[in-house]
Each structure stands twice: as structure tokens, then as C-alpha cells.
Amino acid sequence: GTDGHQFPPFVNKKDQEVLWLFNTVPCRSIFMKYSKKAKIEGISTLEYSVPLDGANINKKINVCTCKELSDLVASNDTCVKMMDDDTLDISDCDITSCYDGLQDITVCQGAPTFMSY
């Protein structure tokens, strides 16, 4: 990913439907998908946004944002199964402290901190 402050000119929505950027607040890379064409002060732009399921805890890229789930995955607990390349089936797991859209970034920030989408 990048730091998100700039992308090269002429980003093409067909070739770059997904953009990755590194965000320093959660200390991790996140992705955005093309959503629509837009105009900002008369300048044509492409709008990208985090998908609705982009912060779900069952997405493999988000496992690190919840210690309880991360521990289950690290220990190869049998309750964790693969749905597809990007998504975990955690319906058989007894998870009580992980919530879609809420990410624990305490380790990154050095103090108890949660980020929500």
C-alpha cells in the first residue's frame, strides 16, 4: 500500500478497481473499492470507499484487529473454517469480544484505543 496521500495521475477504474493505502492510525494497510465518478470543484474524479464488509472481523485481513479471534486462528482452532479466499466462517466459534466495524488498535497506539467504521 501507500500512505494514501497521493496516487499517480490517471488512475483507471477498470485497471485499478481496488486501491490499497497504508493508514498510520490503525498501523495497517486498508483497501478501498471504486464506487462512482464524482466532481470536486468542477474537476472530474473517481470516488473510492471502504466496502461495507471491509471492517468485518471474519475477513482474513481483519483478524489482527481482535485478539480473541486472532488467538483462535493462531491456535488453529477447529471452529475457524474458510468460506473463500478472503472470508472465514466463524459461526461455530464462541466469540464474545469482536464486533464487525470495531477494530482494536491498542497495540499500535500504545493505549487502549478502538476505531470504528
PDB file of C-alpha atoms in Angstrom:
ATOM      1  CA  GLY A   1       0.000   0.000   0.000  1.00  0.00           C
ATOM      2  CA  THR A   2       0.828   3.673   0.017  1.00  0.00           C
ATOM      3  CA  ASP A   3       0.383   6.331   2.646  1.00  0.00           C
ATOM      4  CA  GLY A   4      -2.827   7.380   0.884  1.00  0.00           C
ATOM      5  CA  HIS A   5      -1.835  10.989   0.343  1.00  0.00           C
ATOM      6  CA  GLN A   6      -1.249  10.562  -3.356  1.00  0.00           C
ATOM      7  CA  PHE A   7      -1.774   8.239  -6.235  1.00  0.00           C
ATOM      8  CA  PRO A   8      -0.281   8.621  -9.687  1.00  0.00           C
ATOM      9  CA  PRO A   9      -2.320  10.666 -12.170  1.00  0.00           C
ATOM     10  CA  PHE A  10      -4.798   8.954 -14.474  1.00  0.00           C
ATOM     11  CA  VAL A  11      -5.919   6.194 -12.117  1.00  0.00           C
ATOM     12  CA  ASN A  12      -8.086   3.923 -14.254  1.00  0.00           C
ATOM     13  CA  LYS A  13     -11.155   2.404 -12.565  1.00  0.00           C
ATOM     14  CA  LYS A  14     -11.044  -0.671 -14.821  1.00  0.00           C
ATOM     15  CA  ASP A  15      -7.388  -1.445 -14.105  1.00  0.00           C
ATOM     16  CA  GLN A  16      -7.478  -0.221 -10.503  1.00  0.00           C
ATOM     17  CA  GLU A  17     -10.870  -1.181  -9.112  1.00  0.00           C
ATOM     18  CA  VAL A  18      -9.206  -1.603  -5.709  1.00  0.00           C
ATOM     19  CA  LEU A  19      -6.706   0.832  -4.174  1.00  0.00           C
ATOM     20  CA  TRP A  20      -4.577  -0.075  -1.165  1.00  0.00           C
ATOM     21  CA  LEU A  21      -3.219   2.508   1.236  1.00  0.00           C
ATOM     22  CA  PHE A  22      -1.311   2.459   4.479  1.00  0.00           C
ATOM     23  CA  ASN A  23      -3.057   4.354   7.248  1.00  0.00           C
ATOM     24  CA  THR A  24      -0.947   5.344  10.244  1.00  0.00           C
ATOM     25  CA  VAL A  25      -3.858   5.484  12.711  1.00  0.00           C
ATOM     26  CA  PRO A  26      -4.582   1.735  12.715  1.00  0.00           C
ATOM     27  CA  CYS A  27      -0.971   0.985  11.644  1.00  0.00           C
ATOM     28  CA  ARG A  28      -2.111  -1.170   8.757  1.00  0.00           C
ATOM     29  CA  SER A  29      -2.984  -1.239   5.110  1.00  0.00           C
ATOM     30  CA  ILE A  30      -6.636  -0.903   4.155  1.00  0.00           C
ATOM     31  CA  PHE A  31      -8.324  -1.109   0.790  1.00  0.00           C
ATOM     32  CA  MET A  32     -10.943   0.904  -0.993  1.00  0.00           C
ATOM     33  CA  LYS A  33     -13.048  -0.069  -3.999  1.00  0.00           C
ATOM     34  CA  TYR A  34     -14.178   2.170  -6.815  1.00  0.00           C
ATOM     35  CA  SER A  35     -17.688   3.429  -6.081  1.00  0.00           C
ATOM     36  CA  LYS A  36     -18.541   6.196  -8.590  1.00  0.00           C
ATOM     37  CA  LYS A  37     -17.452   9.138 -10.689  1.00  0.00           C
ATOM     38  CA  ALA A  38     -17.620  12.484  -8.893  1.00  0.00           C
ATOM     39  CA  LYS A  39     -16.783  16.146  -9.426  1.00  0.00           C
ATOM     40  CA  ILE A  40     -14.934  18.264  -6.897  1.00  0.00           C
ATOM     41  CA  GLU A  41     -14.969  21.984  -7.684  1.00  0.00           C
ATOM     42  CA  GLY A  42     -15.537  21.128 -11.347  1.00  0.00           C
ATOM     43  CA  ILE A  43     -12.729  18.553 -11.521  1.00  0.00           C
ATOM     44  CA  SER A  44     -13.708  15.026 -12.570  1.00  0.00           C
ATOM     45  CA  THR A  45     -12.600  12.434 -10.045  1.00  0.00           C
ATOM     46  CA  LEU A  46     -13.097   8.781  -9.184  1.00  0.00           C
ATOM     47  CA  GLU A  47     -14.514   8.070  -5.734  1.00  0.00           C
ATOM     48  CA  TYR A  48     -13.262   5.066  -3.800  1.00  0.00           C
ATOM     49  CA  SER A  49     -14.596   3.877  -0.449  1.00  0.00           C
ATOM     50  CA  VAL A  50     -14.113   1.059   2.037  1.00  0.00           C
ATOM     51  CA  PRO A  51     -16.695  -1.639   1.187  1.00  0.00           C
ATOM     52  CA  LEU A  52     -19.490  -2.269   3.684  1.00  0.00           C
ATOM     53  CA  ASP A  53     -17.909  -5.575   4.719  1.00  0.00           C
ATOM     54  CA  GLY A  54     -14.374  -4.134   4.729  1.00  0.00           C
ATOM     55  CA  ALA A  55     -14.250  -3.963   8.528  1.00  0.00           C
ATOM     56  CA  ASN A  56     -15.941  -7.292   9.258  1.00  0.00           C
ATOM     57  CA  ILE A  57     -13.987  -9.443  11.675  1.00  0.00           C
ATOM     58  CA  ASN A  58     -14.456 -12.564   9.549  1.00  0.00           C
ATOM     59  CA  LYS A  59     -12.345 -11.049   6.763  1.00  0.00           C
ATOM     60  CA  LYS A  60      -8.848 -12.572   6.898  1.00  0.00           C
ATOM     61  CA  ILE A  61      -7.201  -9.148   6.661  1.00  0.00           C
ATOM     62  CA  ASN A  62      -9.023  -8.038   9.850  1.00  0.00           C
ATOM     63  CA  VAL A  63      -8.213 -10.972  12.137  1.00  0.00           C
ATOM     64  CA  CYS A  64      -5.417  -8.955  13.734  1.00  0.00           C
ATOM     65  CA  THR A  65      -7.900  -6.329  14.954  1.00  0.00           C
ATOM     66  CA  CYS A  66      -9.474  -8.647  17.532  1.00  0.00           C
ATOM     67  CA  LYS A  67      -7.275 -10.542  19.971  1.00  0.00           C
ATOM     68  CA  GLU A  68      -9.907 -13.172  20.755  1.00  0.00           C
ATOM     69  CA  LEU A  69     -10.293 -14.158  17.093  1.00  0.00           C
ATOM     70  CA  SER A  70      -6.579 -13.771  16.410  1.00  0.00           C
ATOM     71  CA  ASP A  71      -5.817 -16.259  19.202  1.00  0.00           C
ATOM     72  CA  LEU A  72      -8.305 -18.777  17.758  1.00  0.00           C
ATOM     73  CA  VAL A  73      -6.741 -18.504  14.307  1.00  0.00           C
ATOM     74  CA  ALA A  74      -3.166 -18.720  15.655  1.00  0.00           C
ATOM     75  CA  SER A  75      -4.005 -21.889  17.603  1.00  0.00           C
ATOM     76  CA  ASN A  76      -5.660 -23.468  14.530  1.00  0.00           C
ATOM     77  CA  ASP A  77      -8.920 -23.857  16.448  1.00  0.00           C
ATOM     78  CA  THR A  78     -11.292 -26.141  14.555  1.00  0.00           C
ATOM     79  CA  CYS A  79     -14.176 -23.677  14.940  1.00  0.00           C
ATOM     80  CA  VAL A  80     -12.496 -21.423  12.329  1.00  0.00           C
ATOM     81  CA  LYS A  81     -13.179 -22.534   8.753  1.00  0.00           C
ATOM     82  CA  MET A  82     -12.581 -20.961   5.351  1.00  0.00           C
ATOM     83  CA  MET A  83     -15.582 -19.699   3.346  1.00  0.00           C
ATOM     84  CA  ASP A  84     -13.475 -18.408   0.432  1.00  0.00           C
ATOM     85  CA  ASP A  85     -10.012 -16.899  -0.115  1.00  0.00           C
ATOM     86  CA  ASP A  86     -10.862 -13.755   1.873  1.00  0.00           C
ATOM     87  CA  THR A  87     -13.514 -14.799   4.385  1.00  0.00           C
ATOM     88  CA  LEU A  88     -13.572 -17.004   7.467  1.00  0.00           C
ATOM     89  CA  ASP A  89     -16.592 -18.929   8.716  1.00  0.00           C
ATOM     90  CA  ILE A  90     -16.562 -18.268  12.460  1.00  0.00           C
ATOM     91  CA  SER A  91     -20.187 -19.226  13.121  1.00  0.00           C
ATOM     92  CA  ASP A  92     -19.074 -22.230  15.241  1.00  0.00           C
ATOM     93  CA  CYS A  93     -16.754 -20.102  17.392  1.00  0.00           C
ATOM     94  CA  ASP A  94     -17.740 -18.695  20.781  1.00  0.00           C
ATOM     95  CA  ILE A  95     -16.528 -15.127  20.233  1.00  0.00           C
ATOM     96  CA  THR A  96     -17.707 -12.532  22.733  1.00  0.00           C
ATOM     97  CA  SER A  97     -15.447  -9.511  22.257  1.00  0.00           C
ATOM     98  CA  CYS A  98     -15.152  -8.998  18.476  1.00  0.00           C
ATOM     99  CA  TYR A  99     -17.598  -6.832  16.545  1.00  0.00           C
ATOM    100  CA  ASP A 100     -17.920  -6.001  12.861  1.00  0.00           C
ATOM    101  CA  GLY A 101     -16.778  -2.445  12.237  1.00  0.00           C
ATOM    102  CA  LEU A 102     -14.855  -2.157  15.514  1.00  0.00           C
ATOM    103  CA  GLN A 103     -11.100  -2.621  15.466  1.00  0.00           C
ATOM    104  CA  ASP A 104      -8.764  -2.790  18.452  1.00  0.00           C
ATOM    105  CA  ILE A 105      -5.711  -0.652  17.628  1.00  0.00           C
ATOM    106  CA  THR A 106      -4.366  -0.559  21.191  1.00  0.00           C
ATOM    107  CA  VAL A 107      -1.001  -2.118  20.290  1.00  0.00           C
ATOM    108  CA  CYS A 108      -0.475   0.443  17.534  1.00  0.00           C
ATOM    109  CA  GLN A 109      -1.473   3.458  19.628  1.00  0.00           C
ATOM    110  CA  GLY A 110       0.179   2.405  22.892  1.00  0.00           C
ATOM    111  CA  ALA A 111      -3.021   2.984  24.888  1.00  0.00           C
ATOM    112  CA  PRO A 112      -6.495   1.405  24.897  1.00  0.00           C
ATOM    113  CA  THR A 113      -7.916   2.588  21.557  1.00  0.00           C
ATOM    114  CA  PHE A 114     -10.680   1.312  19.288  1.00  0.00           C
ATOM    115  CA  MET A 115     -11.555   2.509  15.805  1.00  0.00           C
ATOM    116  CA  SER A 116     -14.977   2.138  14.246  1.00  0.00           C
ATOM    117  CA  TYR A 117     -16.125   2.288  10.633  1.00  0.00           C
TER     118      TYR A 117
END
